[in-house]
Amino acid sequence: MKKIVIPFITFLLFVGFVSCTGPQGPQGTNGQDGLLSQVYEISNVNFVASGFSVLYNFSTPIYASDHVLIYRLAGTTTLGADIWKPLPETYFFPDGTLDFSYNFNFSKNDFQIYLDGNNLQTVTDAYRLGQVFRIVVVPGVFVNKMNSTTPTSYNELIKKYNIDESKIIQLK
């Protein structure tokens, strides 16, 4: 009889213990599966003769699976909305040959934005000095789901991934 009663009581105690509930935990972060995209901004970027490039560190390293998209502030609309152009962004001479391009590369710790072209000393100051860039880090799980309908414009990207622009991280 003891052989049946002790396992039965143990089973009842176990069931009673695992069915207990406690207070609800704190609310998690918004996003898909708790993953959030991050946006960084760098202002007053100057591309000068010492390499025509700038290098910045992420405030925290990104994951190896994350993807980085960079946009340059190209102007504003007549209604005052910002116009963000995705990199790489290429400009051509009137004869169709390459003048220069904005381009970038990144690692899990940093990213580099640079000018590429034939004679970068001739690029006007309007394109070399005082530039503003937004750097969007998209978690790898989102990148794996990207397809031909994935937004390429900055505004579509912000909307699709519910990015809060008030939380943009300013880099210096």
Protein backbone atom coordinates (compact mmCIF):
# COMPACT_ATOMS: atom_id res chain seq x y z
CA MET A 1 0.00 0.00 0.00
CA LYS A 2 2.89 2.35 0.85
CA LYS A 3 4.31 1.74 -2.62
CA ILE A 4 1.17 3.21 -4.20
CA VAL A 5 0.39 6.02 -1.71
CA ILE A 6 3.79 7.73 -1.64
CA PRO A 7 4.12 8.06 -5.45
CA PHE A 8 0.47 9.19 -5.64
CA ILE A 9 0.98 11.89 -2.97
CA THR A 10 4.23 12.96 -4.68
CA PHE A 11 2.38 13.22 -7.97
CA LEU A 12 -0.40 15.33 -6.39
CA LEU A 13 2.16 17.66 -4.77
CA PHE A 14 3.99 18.03 -8.10
CA VAL A 15 0.76 18.82 -9.99
CA GLY A 16 -0.27 21.30 -7.31
CA PHE A 17 3.14 22.97 -7.40
CA VAL A 18 3.37 23.42 -11.18
CA SER A 19 -0.20 24.69 -11.43
CA CYS A 20 0.49 27.58 -9.04
CA THR A 21 0.45 31.05 -10.54
CA GLY A 22 2.17 34.20 -9.44
CA PRO A 23 2.05 37.86 -10.36
CA GLN A 24 2.47 38.77 -14.04
CA GLY A 25 5.98 39.78 -15.05
CA PRO A 26 6.92 43.14 -16.56
CA GLN A 27 5.81 44.09 -20.07
CA GLY A 28 8.37 43.16 -22.74
CA THR A 29 9.62 45.44 -25.49
CA ASN A 30 7.50 46.04 -28.56
CA GLY A 31 8.61 44.39 -31.76
CA GLN A 32 8.58 41.06 -33.45
CA ASP A 33 9.84 38.40 -31.03
CA GLY A 34 11.31 41.16 -28.85
CA LEU A 35 13.79 42.17 -31.55
CA LEU A 36 14.15 45.83 -32.37
CA SER A 37 15.80 47.67 -35.20
CA GLN A 38 18.07 50.52 -34.19
CA VAL A 39 18.68 53.78 -35.99
CA TYR A 40 21.78 55.91 -35.63
CA GLU A 41 22.32 59.40 -37.03
CA ILE A 42 25.52 61.22 -37.78
CA SER A 43 25.47 64.89 -38.68
CA ASN A 44 27.97 67.30 -40.16
CA VAL A 45 29.98 64.57 -41.90
CA ASN A 46 32.85 65.94 -43.95
CA PHE A 47 34.64 63.94 -46.62
CA VAL A 48 38.11 65.43 -46.94
CA ALA A 49 41.30 64.50 -48.76
CA SER A 50 42.53 62.14 -46.02
CA GLY A 51 40.77 59.12 -47.50
CA PHE A 52 37.40 60.72 -48.25
CA SER A 53 35.86 58.43 -45.63
CA VAL A 54 34.58 58.43 -42.06
CA LEU A 55 34.57 55.57 -39.56
CA TYR A 56 32.15 55.27 -36.63
CA ASN A 57 31.69 52.70 -33.89
CA PHE A 58 28.28 51.33 -32.99
CA SER A 59 27.33 52.22 -29.40
CA THR A 60 27.00 48.45 -28.80
CA PRO A 61 28.20 45.70 -31.16
CA ILE A 62 25.59 44.35 -33.54
CA TYR A 63 25.02 40.64 -34.18
CA ALA A 64 26.83 38.97 -37.06
CA SER A 65 23.44 38.18 -38.63
CA ASP A 66 22.25 41.82 -38.54
CA HIS A 67 22.10 43.90 -41.68
CA VAL A 68 22.97 47.58 -42.02
CA LEU A 69 21.26 50.05 -44.35
CA ILE A 70 22.51 53.63 -44.68
CA TYR A 71 20.60 56.64 -46.00
CA ARG A 72 21.87 60.15 -46.83
CA LEU A 73 19.78 63.26 -46.24
CA ALA A 74 19.53 64.60 -49.81
CA GLY A 75 17.21 67.54 -49.14
CA THR A 76 13.61 68.29 -48.25
CA THR A 77 10.33 68.25 -50.13
CA THR A 78 8.31 71.41 -50.78
CA LEU A 79 6.26 70.44 -47.70
CA GLY A 80 9.40 70.22 -45.55
CA ALA A 81 9.69 66.43 -45.29
CA ASP A 82 13.20 64.95 -45.34
CA ILE A 83 14.38 63.13 -48.46
CA TRP A 84 16.56 60.13 -47.58
CA LYS A 85 18.50 58.39 -50.38
CA PRO A 86 19.81 54.85 -49.83
CA LEU A 87 23.50 54.08 -50.22
CA PRO A 88 25.19 53.24 -52.47
CA GLU A 89 24.26 56.45 -54.26
CA THR A 90 26.03 57.23 -57.53
CA TYR A 91 26.42 60.47 -59.48
CA PHE A 92 27.45 60.59 -63.13
CA PHE A 93 29.05 63.19 -65.39
CA PRO A 94 26.85 64.48 -68.25
CA ASP A 95 28.66 62.10 -70.63
CA GLY A 96 27.50 59.13 -68.51
CA THR A 97 30.83 58.28 -66.86
CA LEU A 98 31.15 57.86 -63.11
CA ASP A 99 31.73 61.06 -61.20
CA PHE A 100 31.52 59.75 -57.62
CA SER A 101 29.52 57.51 -55.29
CA TYR A 102 28.65 57.39 -51.61
CA ASN A 103 29.21 53.86 -50.36
CA PHE A 104 29.73 51.99 -47.09
CA ASN A 105 30.88 48.85 -45.37
CA PHE A 106 30.28 47.52 -41.86
CA SER A 107 31.32 45.00 -39.26
CA LYS A 108 29.69 44.04 -35.96
CA ASN A 109 31.60 46.87 -34.23
CA ASP A 110 31.68 49.74 -36.72
CA PHE A 111 30.78 51.12 -40.11
CA GLN A 112 32.59 53.23 -42.69
CA ILE A 113 31.02 55.64 -45.17
CA TYR A 114 33.21 56.73 -48.04
CA LEU A 115 33.30 58.50 -51.38
CA ASP A 116 34.39 56.48 -54.36
CA GLY A 117 35.23 57.95 -57.75
CA ASN A 118 37.78 59.09 -60.27
CA ASN A 119 38.85 62.52 -58.95
CA LEU A 120 37.28 63.14 -55.54
CA GLN A 121 39.02 66.52 -55.13
CA THR A 122 36.66 67.88 -57.79
CA VAL A 123 33.48 66.86 -55.93
CA THR A 124 31.80 70.09 -54.83
CA ASP A 125 31.57 71.04 -51.16
CA ALA A 126 27.78 70.63 -51.31
CA TYR A 127 28.33 66.86 -51.65
CA ARG A 128 31.45 66.54 -49.46
CA LEU A 129 30.76 68.72 -46.42
CA GLY A 130 28.04 68.87 -43.78
CA GLN A 131 26.36 65.58 -44.80
CA VAL A 132 23.78 63.80 -42.60
CA PHE A 133 23.33 60.02 -42.57
CA ARG A 134 20.92 57.61 -40.91
CA ILE A 135 22.18 54.11 -40.22
CA VAL A 136 19.47 51.45 -39.76
CA VAL A 137 20.43 48.14 -38.14
CA VAL A 138 17.91 45.46 -39.09
CA PRO A 139 17.97 42.24 -37.01
CA GLY A 140 18.93 39.17 -39.02
CA VAL A 141 15.54 37.51 -38.51
CA PHE A 142 13.95 40.38 -40.46
CA VAL A 143 16.63 40.24 -43.18
CA ASN A 144 15.88 36.54 -43.71
CA LYS A 145 12.24 37.48 -44.34
CA MET A 146 13.11 40.26 -46.84
CA ASN A 147 11.96 39.78 -50.40
CA SER A 148 11.11 41.91 -53.41
CA THR A 149 8.29 43.60 -51.47
CA THR A 150 10.62 44.69 -48.66
CA PRO A 151 10.76 48.49 -48.51
CA THR A 152 13.89 50.21 -49.72
CA SER A 153 12.97 53.79 -48.88
CA TYR A 154 13.84 55.04 -45.42
CA ASN A 155 10.24 56.03 -44.63
CA GLU A 156 8.85 52.63 -45.71
CA LEU A 157 11.52 50.84 -43.65
CA ILE A 158 10.71 52.89 -40.53
CA LYS A 159 7.02 52.12 -40.93
CA LYS A 160 7.46 48.40 -41.68
CA TYR A 161 9.64 47.73 -38.62
CA ASN A 162 7.79 50.13 -36.27
CA ILE A 163 10.94 52.16 -35.58
CA ASP A 164 10.44 55.00 -33.11
CA GLU A 165 12.32 57.93 -34.63
CA SER A 166 12.38 59.70 -31.26
CA LYS A 167 14.85 57.02 -30.12
CA ILE A 168 17.45 57.64 -32.84
CA ILE A 169 20.95 57.37 -31.38
CA GLN A 170 23.16 60.34 -32.24
CA LEU A 171 26.78 59.40 -32.97
CA LYS A 172 29.66 61.85 -32.90
